[in-house]
Short mmCIF file of C-alpha atoms and ligand atoms in Angstrom, two decimals:
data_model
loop_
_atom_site.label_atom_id
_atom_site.label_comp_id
_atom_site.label_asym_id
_atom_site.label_seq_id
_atom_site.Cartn_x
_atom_site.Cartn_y
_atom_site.Cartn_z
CA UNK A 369 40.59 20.17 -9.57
CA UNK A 370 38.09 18.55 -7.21
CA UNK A 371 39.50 16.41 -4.15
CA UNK A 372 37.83 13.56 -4.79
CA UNK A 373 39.76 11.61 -2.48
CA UNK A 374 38.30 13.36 0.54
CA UNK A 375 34.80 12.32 -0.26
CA UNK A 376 33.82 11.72 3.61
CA UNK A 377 31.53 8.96 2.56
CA UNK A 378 34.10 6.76 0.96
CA UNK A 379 34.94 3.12 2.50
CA UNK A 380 37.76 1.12 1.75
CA UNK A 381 38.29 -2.78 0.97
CA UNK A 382 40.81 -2.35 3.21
CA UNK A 383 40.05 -2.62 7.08
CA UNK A 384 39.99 0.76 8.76
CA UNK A 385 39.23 0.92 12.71
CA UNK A 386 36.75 3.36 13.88
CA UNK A 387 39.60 5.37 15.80
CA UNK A 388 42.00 5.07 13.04
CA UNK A 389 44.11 8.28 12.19
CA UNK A 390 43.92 6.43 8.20
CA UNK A 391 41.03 6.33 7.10
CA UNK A 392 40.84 6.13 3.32
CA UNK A 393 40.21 10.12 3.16
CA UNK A 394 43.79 10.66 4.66
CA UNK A 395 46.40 9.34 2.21
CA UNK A 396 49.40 9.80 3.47
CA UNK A 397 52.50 10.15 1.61
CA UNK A 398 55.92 8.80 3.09
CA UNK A 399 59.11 6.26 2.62
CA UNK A 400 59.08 2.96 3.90
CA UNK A 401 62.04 0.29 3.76
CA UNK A 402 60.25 -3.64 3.08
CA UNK A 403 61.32 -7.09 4.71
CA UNK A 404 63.18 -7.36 1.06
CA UNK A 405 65.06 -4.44 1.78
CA UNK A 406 63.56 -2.29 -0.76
CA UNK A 407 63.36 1.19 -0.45
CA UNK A 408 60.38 2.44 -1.70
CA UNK A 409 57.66 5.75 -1.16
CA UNK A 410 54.06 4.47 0.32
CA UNK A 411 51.03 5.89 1.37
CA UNK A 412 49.08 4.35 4.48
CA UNK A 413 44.92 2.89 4.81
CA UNK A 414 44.45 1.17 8.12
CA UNK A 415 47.30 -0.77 9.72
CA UNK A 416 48.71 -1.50 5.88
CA UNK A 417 51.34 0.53 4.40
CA UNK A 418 50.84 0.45 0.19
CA UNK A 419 53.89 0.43 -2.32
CA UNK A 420 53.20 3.24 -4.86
CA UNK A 421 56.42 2.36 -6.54
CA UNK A 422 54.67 -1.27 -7.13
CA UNK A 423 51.24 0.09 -8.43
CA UNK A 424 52.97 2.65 -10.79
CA UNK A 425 54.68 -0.44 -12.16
CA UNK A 426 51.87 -2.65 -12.42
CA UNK A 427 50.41 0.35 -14.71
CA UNK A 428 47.52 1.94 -11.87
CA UNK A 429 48.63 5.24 -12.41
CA UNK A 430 48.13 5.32 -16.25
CA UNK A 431 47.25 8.94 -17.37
CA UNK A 432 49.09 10.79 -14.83
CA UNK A 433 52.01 12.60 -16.01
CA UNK A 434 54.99 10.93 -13.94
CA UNK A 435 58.27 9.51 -14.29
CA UNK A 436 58.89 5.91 -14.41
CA UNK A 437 61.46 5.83 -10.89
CA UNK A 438 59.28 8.66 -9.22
CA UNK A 439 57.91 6.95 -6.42
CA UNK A 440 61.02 4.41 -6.49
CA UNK A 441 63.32 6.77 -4.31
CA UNK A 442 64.45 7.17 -0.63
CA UNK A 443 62.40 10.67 -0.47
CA UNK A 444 59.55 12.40 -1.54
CA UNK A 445 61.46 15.41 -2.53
CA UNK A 446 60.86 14.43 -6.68
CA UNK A 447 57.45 14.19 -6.03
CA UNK A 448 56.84 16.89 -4.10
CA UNK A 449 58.67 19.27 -6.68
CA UNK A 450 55.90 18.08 -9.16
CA UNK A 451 53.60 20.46 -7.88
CA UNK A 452 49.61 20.27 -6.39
CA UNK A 453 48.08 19.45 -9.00
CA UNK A 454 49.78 15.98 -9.07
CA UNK A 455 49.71 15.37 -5.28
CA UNK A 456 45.95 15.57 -6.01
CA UNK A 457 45.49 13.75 -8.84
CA UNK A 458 47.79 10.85 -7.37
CA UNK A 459 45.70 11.25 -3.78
CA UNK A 460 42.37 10.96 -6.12
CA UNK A 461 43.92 7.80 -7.82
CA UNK A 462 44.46 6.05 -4.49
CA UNK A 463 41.25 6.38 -2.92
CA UNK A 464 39.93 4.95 -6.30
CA UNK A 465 41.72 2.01 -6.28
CA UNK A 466 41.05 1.43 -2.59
CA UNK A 467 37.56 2.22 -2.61
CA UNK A 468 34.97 -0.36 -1.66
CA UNK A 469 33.33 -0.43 -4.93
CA UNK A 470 36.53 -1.18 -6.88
CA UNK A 471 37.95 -4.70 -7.22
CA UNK A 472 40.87 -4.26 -9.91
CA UNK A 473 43.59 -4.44 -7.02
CA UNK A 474 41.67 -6.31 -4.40
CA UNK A 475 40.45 -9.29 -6.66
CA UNK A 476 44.25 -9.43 -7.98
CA UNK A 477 45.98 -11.87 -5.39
CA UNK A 478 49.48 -11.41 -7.31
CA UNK A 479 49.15 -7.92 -7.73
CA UNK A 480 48.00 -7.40 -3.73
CA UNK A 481 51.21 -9.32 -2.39
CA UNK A 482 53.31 -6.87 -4.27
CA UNK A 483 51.47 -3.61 -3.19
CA UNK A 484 50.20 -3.77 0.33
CA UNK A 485 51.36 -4.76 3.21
CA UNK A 486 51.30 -4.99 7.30
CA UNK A 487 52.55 -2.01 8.37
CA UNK A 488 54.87 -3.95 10.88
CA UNK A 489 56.17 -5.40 8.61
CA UNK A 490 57.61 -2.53 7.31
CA UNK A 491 60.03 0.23 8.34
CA UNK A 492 59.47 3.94 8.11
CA UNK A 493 61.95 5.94 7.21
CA UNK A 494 62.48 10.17 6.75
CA UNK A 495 59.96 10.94 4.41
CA UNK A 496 62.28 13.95 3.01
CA UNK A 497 65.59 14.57 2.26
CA UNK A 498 65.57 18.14 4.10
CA UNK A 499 67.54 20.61 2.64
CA UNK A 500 66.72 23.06 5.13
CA UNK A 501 64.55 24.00 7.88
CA UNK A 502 63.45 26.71 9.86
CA UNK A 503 61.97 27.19 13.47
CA UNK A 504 59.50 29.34 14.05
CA UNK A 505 58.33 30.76 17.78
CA UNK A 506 54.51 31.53 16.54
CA UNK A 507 52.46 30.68 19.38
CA UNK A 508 51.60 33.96 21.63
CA UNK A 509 50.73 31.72 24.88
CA UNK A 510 54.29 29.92 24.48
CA UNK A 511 55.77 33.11 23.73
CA UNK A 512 54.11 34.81 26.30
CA UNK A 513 54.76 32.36 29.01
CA UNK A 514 58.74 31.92 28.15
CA UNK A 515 58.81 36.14 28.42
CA UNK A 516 57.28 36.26 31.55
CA UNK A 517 59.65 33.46 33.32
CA UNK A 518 62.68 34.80 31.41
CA UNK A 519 62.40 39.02 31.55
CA UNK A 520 59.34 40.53 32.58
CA UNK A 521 55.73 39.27 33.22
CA UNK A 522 54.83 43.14 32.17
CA UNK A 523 56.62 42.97 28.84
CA UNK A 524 56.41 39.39 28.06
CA UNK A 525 56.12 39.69 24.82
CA UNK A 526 59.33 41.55 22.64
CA UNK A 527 58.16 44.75 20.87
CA UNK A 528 58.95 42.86 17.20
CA UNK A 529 56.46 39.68 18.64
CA UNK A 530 53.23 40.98 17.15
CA UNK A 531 54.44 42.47 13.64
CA UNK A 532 56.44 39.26 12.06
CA UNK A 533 56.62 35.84 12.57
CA UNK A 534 60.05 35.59 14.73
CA UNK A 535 62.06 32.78 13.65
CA UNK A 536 65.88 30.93 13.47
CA UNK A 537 67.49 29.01 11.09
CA UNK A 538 67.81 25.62 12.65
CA UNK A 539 69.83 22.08 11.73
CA UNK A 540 68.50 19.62 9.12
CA UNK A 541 71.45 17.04 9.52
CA UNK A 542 69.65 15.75 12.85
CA UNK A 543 66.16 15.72 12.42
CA UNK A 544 64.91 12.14 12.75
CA UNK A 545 62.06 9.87 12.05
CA UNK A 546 60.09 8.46 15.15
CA UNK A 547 61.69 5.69 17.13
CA UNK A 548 64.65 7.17 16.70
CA UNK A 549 66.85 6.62 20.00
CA UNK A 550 68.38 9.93 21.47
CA UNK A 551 71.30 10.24 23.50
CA UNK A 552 71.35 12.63 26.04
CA UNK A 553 73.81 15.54 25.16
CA UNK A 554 76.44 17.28 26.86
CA UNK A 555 77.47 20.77 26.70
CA UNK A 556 78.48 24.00 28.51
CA UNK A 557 76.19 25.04 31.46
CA UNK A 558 76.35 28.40 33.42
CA UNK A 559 75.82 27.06 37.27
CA UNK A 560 73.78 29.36 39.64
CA UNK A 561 75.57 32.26 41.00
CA UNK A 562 78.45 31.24 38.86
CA UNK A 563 80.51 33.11 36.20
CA UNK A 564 82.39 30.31 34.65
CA UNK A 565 80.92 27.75 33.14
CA UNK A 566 80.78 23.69 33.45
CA UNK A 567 81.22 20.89 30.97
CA UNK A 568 78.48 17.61 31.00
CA UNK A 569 75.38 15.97 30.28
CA UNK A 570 72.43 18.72 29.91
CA UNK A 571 70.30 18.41 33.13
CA UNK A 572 67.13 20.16 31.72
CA UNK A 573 65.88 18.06 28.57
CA UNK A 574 63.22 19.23 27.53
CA UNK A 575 60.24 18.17 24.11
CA UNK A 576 58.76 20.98 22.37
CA UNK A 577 55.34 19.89 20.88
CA UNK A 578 55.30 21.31 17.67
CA UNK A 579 53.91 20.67 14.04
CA UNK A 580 56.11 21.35 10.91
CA UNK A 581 54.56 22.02 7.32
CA UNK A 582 56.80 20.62 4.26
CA UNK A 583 57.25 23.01 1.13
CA UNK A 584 57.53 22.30 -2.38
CA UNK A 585 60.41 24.64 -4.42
CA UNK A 586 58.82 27.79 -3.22
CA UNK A 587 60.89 30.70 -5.27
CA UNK A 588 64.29 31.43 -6.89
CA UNK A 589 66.32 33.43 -5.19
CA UNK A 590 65.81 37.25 -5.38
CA UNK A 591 61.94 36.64 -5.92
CA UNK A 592 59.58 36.84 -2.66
CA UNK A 593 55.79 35.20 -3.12
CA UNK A 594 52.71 37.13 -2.00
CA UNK A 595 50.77 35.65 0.78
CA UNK A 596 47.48 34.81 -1.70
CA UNK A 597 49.81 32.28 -3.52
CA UNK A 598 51.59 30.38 -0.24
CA UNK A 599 49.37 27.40 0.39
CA UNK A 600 49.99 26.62 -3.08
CA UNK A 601 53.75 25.78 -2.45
CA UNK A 602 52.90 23.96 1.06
CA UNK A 603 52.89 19.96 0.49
CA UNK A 604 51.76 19.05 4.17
CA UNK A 605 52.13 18.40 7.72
CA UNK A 606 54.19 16.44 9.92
CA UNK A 607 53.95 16.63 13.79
CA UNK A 608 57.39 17.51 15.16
CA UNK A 609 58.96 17.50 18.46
CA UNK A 610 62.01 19.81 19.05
CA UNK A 611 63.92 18.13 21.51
CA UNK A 612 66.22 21.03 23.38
CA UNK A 613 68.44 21.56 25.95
CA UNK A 614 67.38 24.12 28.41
CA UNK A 615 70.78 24.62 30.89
CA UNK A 616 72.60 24.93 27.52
CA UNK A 617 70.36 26.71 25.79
CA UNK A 618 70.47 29.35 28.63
CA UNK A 619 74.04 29.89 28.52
CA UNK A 620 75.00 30.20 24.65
CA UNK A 621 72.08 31.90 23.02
CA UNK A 622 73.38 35.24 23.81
CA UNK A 623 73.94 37.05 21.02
CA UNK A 624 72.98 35.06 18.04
CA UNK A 625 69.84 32.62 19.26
CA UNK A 626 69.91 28.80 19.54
CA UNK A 627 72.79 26.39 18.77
CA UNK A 628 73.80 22.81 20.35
CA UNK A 629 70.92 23.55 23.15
CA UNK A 630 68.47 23.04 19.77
CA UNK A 631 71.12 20.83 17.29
CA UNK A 632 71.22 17.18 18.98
CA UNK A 633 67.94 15.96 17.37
CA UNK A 634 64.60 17.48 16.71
CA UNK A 635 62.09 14.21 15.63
CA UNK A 636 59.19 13.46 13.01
CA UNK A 637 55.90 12.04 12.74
CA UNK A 638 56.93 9.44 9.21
CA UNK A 639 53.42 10.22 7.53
CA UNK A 640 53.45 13.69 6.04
CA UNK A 641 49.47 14.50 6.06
CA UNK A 642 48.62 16.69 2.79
CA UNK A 643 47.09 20.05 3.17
CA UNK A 644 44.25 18.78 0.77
CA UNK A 645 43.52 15.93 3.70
CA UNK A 646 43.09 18.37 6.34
CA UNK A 647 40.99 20.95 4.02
CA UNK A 648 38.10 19.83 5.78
CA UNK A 649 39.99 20.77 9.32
CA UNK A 650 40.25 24.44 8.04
CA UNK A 651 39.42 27.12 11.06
CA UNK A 652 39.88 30.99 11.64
CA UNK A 653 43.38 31.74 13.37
CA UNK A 654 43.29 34.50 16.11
CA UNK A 655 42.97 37.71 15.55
CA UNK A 656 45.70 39.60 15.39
CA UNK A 657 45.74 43.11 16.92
CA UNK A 658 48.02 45.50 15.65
CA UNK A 659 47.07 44.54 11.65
CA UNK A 660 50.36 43.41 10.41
CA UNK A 661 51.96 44.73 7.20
CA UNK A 662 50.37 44.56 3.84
CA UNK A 663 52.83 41.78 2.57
CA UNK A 664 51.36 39.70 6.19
CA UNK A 665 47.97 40.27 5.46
CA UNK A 666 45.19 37.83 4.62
CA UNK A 667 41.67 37.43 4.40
CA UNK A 668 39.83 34.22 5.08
CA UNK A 669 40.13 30.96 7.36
CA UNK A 670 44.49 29.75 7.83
CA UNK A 671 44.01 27.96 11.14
CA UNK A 672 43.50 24.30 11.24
CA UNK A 673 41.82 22.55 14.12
CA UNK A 674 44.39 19.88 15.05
CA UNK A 675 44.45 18.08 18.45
CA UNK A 676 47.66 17.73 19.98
CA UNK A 677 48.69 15.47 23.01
CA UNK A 678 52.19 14.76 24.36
CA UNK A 679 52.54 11.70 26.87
CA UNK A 680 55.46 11.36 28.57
CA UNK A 681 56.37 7.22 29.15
CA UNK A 682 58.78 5.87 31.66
CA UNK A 683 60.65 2.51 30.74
CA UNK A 684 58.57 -0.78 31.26
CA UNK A 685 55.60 1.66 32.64
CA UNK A 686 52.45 3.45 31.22
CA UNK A 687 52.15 6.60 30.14
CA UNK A 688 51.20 9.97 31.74
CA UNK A 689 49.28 12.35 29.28
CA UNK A 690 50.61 15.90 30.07
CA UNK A 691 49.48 18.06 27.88
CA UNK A 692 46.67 18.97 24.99
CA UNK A 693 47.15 21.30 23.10
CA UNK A 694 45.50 22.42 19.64
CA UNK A 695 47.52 23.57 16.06
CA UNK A 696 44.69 26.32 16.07
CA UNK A 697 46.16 28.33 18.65
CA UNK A 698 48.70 28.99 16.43
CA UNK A 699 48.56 33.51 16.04
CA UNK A 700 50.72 33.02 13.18
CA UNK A 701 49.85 31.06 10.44
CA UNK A 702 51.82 28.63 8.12
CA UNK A 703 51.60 31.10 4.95
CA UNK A 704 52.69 34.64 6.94
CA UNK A 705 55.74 31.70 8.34
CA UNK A 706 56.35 31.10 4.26
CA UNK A 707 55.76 34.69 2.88
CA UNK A 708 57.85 36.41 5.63
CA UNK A 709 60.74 33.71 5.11
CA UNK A 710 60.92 34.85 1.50
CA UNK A 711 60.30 38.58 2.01
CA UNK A 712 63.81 38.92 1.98
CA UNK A 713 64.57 36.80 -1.28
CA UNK A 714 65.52 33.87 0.35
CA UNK A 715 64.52 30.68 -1.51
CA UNK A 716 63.14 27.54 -0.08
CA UNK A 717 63.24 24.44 -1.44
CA UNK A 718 61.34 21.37 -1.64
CA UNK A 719 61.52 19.12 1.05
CA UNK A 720 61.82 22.15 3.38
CA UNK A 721 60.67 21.90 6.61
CA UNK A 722 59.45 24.86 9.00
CA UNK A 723 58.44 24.03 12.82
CA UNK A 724 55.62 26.12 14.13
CA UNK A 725 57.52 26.62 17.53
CA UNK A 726 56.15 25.07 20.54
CA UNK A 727 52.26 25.34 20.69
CA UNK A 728 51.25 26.04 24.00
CA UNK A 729 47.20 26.86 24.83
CA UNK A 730 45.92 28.94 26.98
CA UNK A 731 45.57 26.70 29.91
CA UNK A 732 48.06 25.36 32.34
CA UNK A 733 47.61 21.81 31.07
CA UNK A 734 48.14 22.72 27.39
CA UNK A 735 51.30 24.02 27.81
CA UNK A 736 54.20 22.65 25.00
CA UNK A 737 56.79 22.10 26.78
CA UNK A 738 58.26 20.84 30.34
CA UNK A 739 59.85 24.15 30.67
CA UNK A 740 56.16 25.58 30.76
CA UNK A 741 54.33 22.52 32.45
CA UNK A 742 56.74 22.72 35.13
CA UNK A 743 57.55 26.35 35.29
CA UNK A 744 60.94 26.28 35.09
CA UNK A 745 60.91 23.48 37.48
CA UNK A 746 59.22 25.28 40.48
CA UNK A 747 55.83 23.22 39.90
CA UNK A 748 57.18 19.32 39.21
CA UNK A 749 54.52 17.09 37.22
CA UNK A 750 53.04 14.49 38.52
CA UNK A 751 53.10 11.31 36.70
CA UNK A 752 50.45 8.34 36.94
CA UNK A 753 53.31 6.04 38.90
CA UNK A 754 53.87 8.43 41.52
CA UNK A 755 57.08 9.63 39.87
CA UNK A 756 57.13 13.60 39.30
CA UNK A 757 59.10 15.34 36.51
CA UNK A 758 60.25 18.68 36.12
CA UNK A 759 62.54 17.66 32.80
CA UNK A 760 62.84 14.27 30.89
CA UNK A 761 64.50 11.32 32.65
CA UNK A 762 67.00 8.84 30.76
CA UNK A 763 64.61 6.13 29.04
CA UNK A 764 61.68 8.22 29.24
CA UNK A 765 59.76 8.36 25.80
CA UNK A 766 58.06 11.20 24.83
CA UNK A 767 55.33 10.46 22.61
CA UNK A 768 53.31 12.81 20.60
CA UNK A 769 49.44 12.83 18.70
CA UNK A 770 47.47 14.61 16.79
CA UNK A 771 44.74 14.35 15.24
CA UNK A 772 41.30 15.77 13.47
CA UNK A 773 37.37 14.93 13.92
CA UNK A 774 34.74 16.36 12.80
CA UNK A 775 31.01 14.12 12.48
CA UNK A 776 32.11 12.35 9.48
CA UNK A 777 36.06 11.64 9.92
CA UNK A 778 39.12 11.65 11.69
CA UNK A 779 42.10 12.28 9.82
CA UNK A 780 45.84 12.21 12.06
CA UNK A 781 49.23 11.79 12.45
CA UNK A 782 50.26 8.18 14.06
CA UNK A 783 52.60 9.07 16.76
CA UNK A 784 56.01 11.03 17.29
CA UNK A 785 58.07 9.20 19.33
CA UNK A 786 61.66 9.50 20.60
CA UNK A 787 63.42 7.94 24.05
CA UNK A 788 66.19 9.37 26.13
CA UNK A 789 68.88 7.03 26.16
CA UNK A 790 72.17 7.85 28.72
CA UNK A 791 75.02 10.74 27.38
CA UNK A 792 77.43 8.59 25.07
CA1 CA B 1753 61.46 24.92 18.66
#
């Protein structure tokens, strides 16, 4: 089926600025609570957030297979298990009715009050109800970088690094939308030279910039899929920032890998972009050298060539961009992350959500995370009000983009957001 939604020449009746990450071609899908207090799932043109629950009412998605309360729920999960081909046909829908050269909706003053509104006057909610979700640790430069701090610059890299995608099973319960509020935690830290530990709030808060791809029911268990068939079962992209605890981190990951260093909150972008939005985004991933295993193997372009930017933002101050980085970089790619996850005969569900792992570049000022931009600390940096940072402050914000262009469009993310408020 044709995506005729990401015809780059389309306009929309509705205003779209030049910079907007929304342009008609992007079609968002998330959940959205109104001023009447109606929970409903909406896509996004512009600065106006659209009530699909309303237009499937008011009869605009006649033809399309769907049930009546599918878009009237509090997550996209339904939809989502419905399967590509009706993403797509709902994605081509949109754009039709929004397109410049189609006045059904836009000539319909009772009709428009219902469906679209100000995007401030709404609030965004979780897009998914996540069942379960996964972290991955797929970029070589982060990996690289946290080897060579934490063991040996010589053997940075762990001898299982370059044949799977390494990964954890993290916490769903306390993954958040953006402008979520989030405390600072407290835990067990090992002091320096010390061999018992100490109880308080963590002193090394740290963001990881990451991106996290949403599945659709994937397999049942027993059953593994093949790597040709993965970006079938992928629904889209959220940009994701995996807030973590560094001191505590460091002191309980020994034997069995992250825990309440990783738990407290990890926070979402509220638009999931669709994989068919950022087709046109699609780039080769790097090369990877030894081949992995048959199942890992795949021909053809994975990467996709999104711009990433974290800004860190004291209270009642502007921001400090301190890093770029790019979702290209990425040596792993999204379907090895879903084929190796069900090698084993696990089964993942829709509304899953995987995180990439911190994306770090190659250069110093693409690095992911503090941990990185600082270097443990040693190099503090600077911030555009004189203040220097070698971890996140109480009532910083961390905000994160991201973003495609190419000639014809842009297609992003909005922002990530999340603030450091004091331990409880
Ligand atoms: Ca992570």
């Amino acid at each position: 089926m044709q995506i005729t939604a990401n015809d780059p020449n389309r306009k929309s009746w509705l205003k779209v600025t030049d910079n907007s990450d929304f342009p008609i071609q992007n079609i968002p899908f998330g959940v959205f609570l109104t001023k009447e207090d109606i929970t409903t799932i909406g896509t996004r043109i512009g600065d106006y957030a659209i009530d699909l629950g309303a237009l499937h009412q008011l009869g605009y998605f006649k033809g399309i297979p769907l049930t009546d309360d599918i878009f009237m729920q509090d997550s996209l999960n339904d939809f989502i298990s419905d399967g590509r081909k009706t993403w797509r046909l709902i994605r081509n829908r949109i754009a039709d009715i929004f397109d410049e050269t189609n006045s059904e909706l836009k000539d319909n003053a009772k009709d428009l009050d219902i469906v679209v509104f100000n995007l401030n006057e709404v609030e965004m909610l979780l897009p998914v109800n996540i069942g379960d979700y996964t972290d991955f640790f797929a970029s070589k430069e982060h990996a690289t970088n946290t080897g060579t701090m934490f063991r040996d610059p010589e053997n940075a890299l762990l001898p299982n690094w370059l044949h799977l995608p390494v990964g954890y099973h993290g916490r769903a319960s306390s993954i958040v939308v953006s402008g979520t509020d989030i405390p600072r935690p407290k835990g067990q830290t090992i002091p320096n030279d010390s061999k018992t530990p100490v109880f308080g709030p963590t002193r090394l808060l740290d963001f990881e910039m990451e991106m996290a791809f949403i599945t659709t029911d994937v397999n049942h268990l027993g059953d593994a899929i093949s790597i040709d068939e993965a970006e079938d079962y992928i629904f889209g992209m959220v940009l994701f920032n995996d807030w973590s605890a560094r001191d505590i981190q460091k002191w309980e990951y020994v034997p069995l890998g992250p825990f309440l260093g990783k738990s407290f909150a990890s926070t979402i972008s509220p638009w999931i972009v669709t994989m068919d939005a950022l087709e046109p985004f699609r780039v080769k991933s790097p090369r990877q050298e030894p081949k992995p295993l048959p199942y890992l193997l795949q021909s053809g372009d994975h990467g996709f060539d999104i711009k990433l930017q974290t800004a860190i933002k004291p209270q009642n101050q502007e921001e400090t961009i301190v890093s770029n980085s790019n979702f290209k970089y990425m040596y792993w790619t999204m379907n090895q992350q879903l084929v190796h996850h069900t090698i084993n005969g696990c089964n993942v569900r829709s509304g899953d959500l995987m995180g990439s792992g911190t994306i770090s570049g190659p250069t110093k000022d693409s690095y992911g995370s503090m941990l990185e931009l600082s270097w443990r600390g040693t190099t503090p940096v600077k911030l555009n009000n004189g203040e220097e940072r070698k971890f996140i402050n109480d009532f910083d914000e961390v905000i994160m983009r991201g973003y495609c262009k190419n000639d014809y469009i842009r297609i992003g993310f909005g922002d990530c957001i999340g603030k450091i408020l004091p331990t409880k």
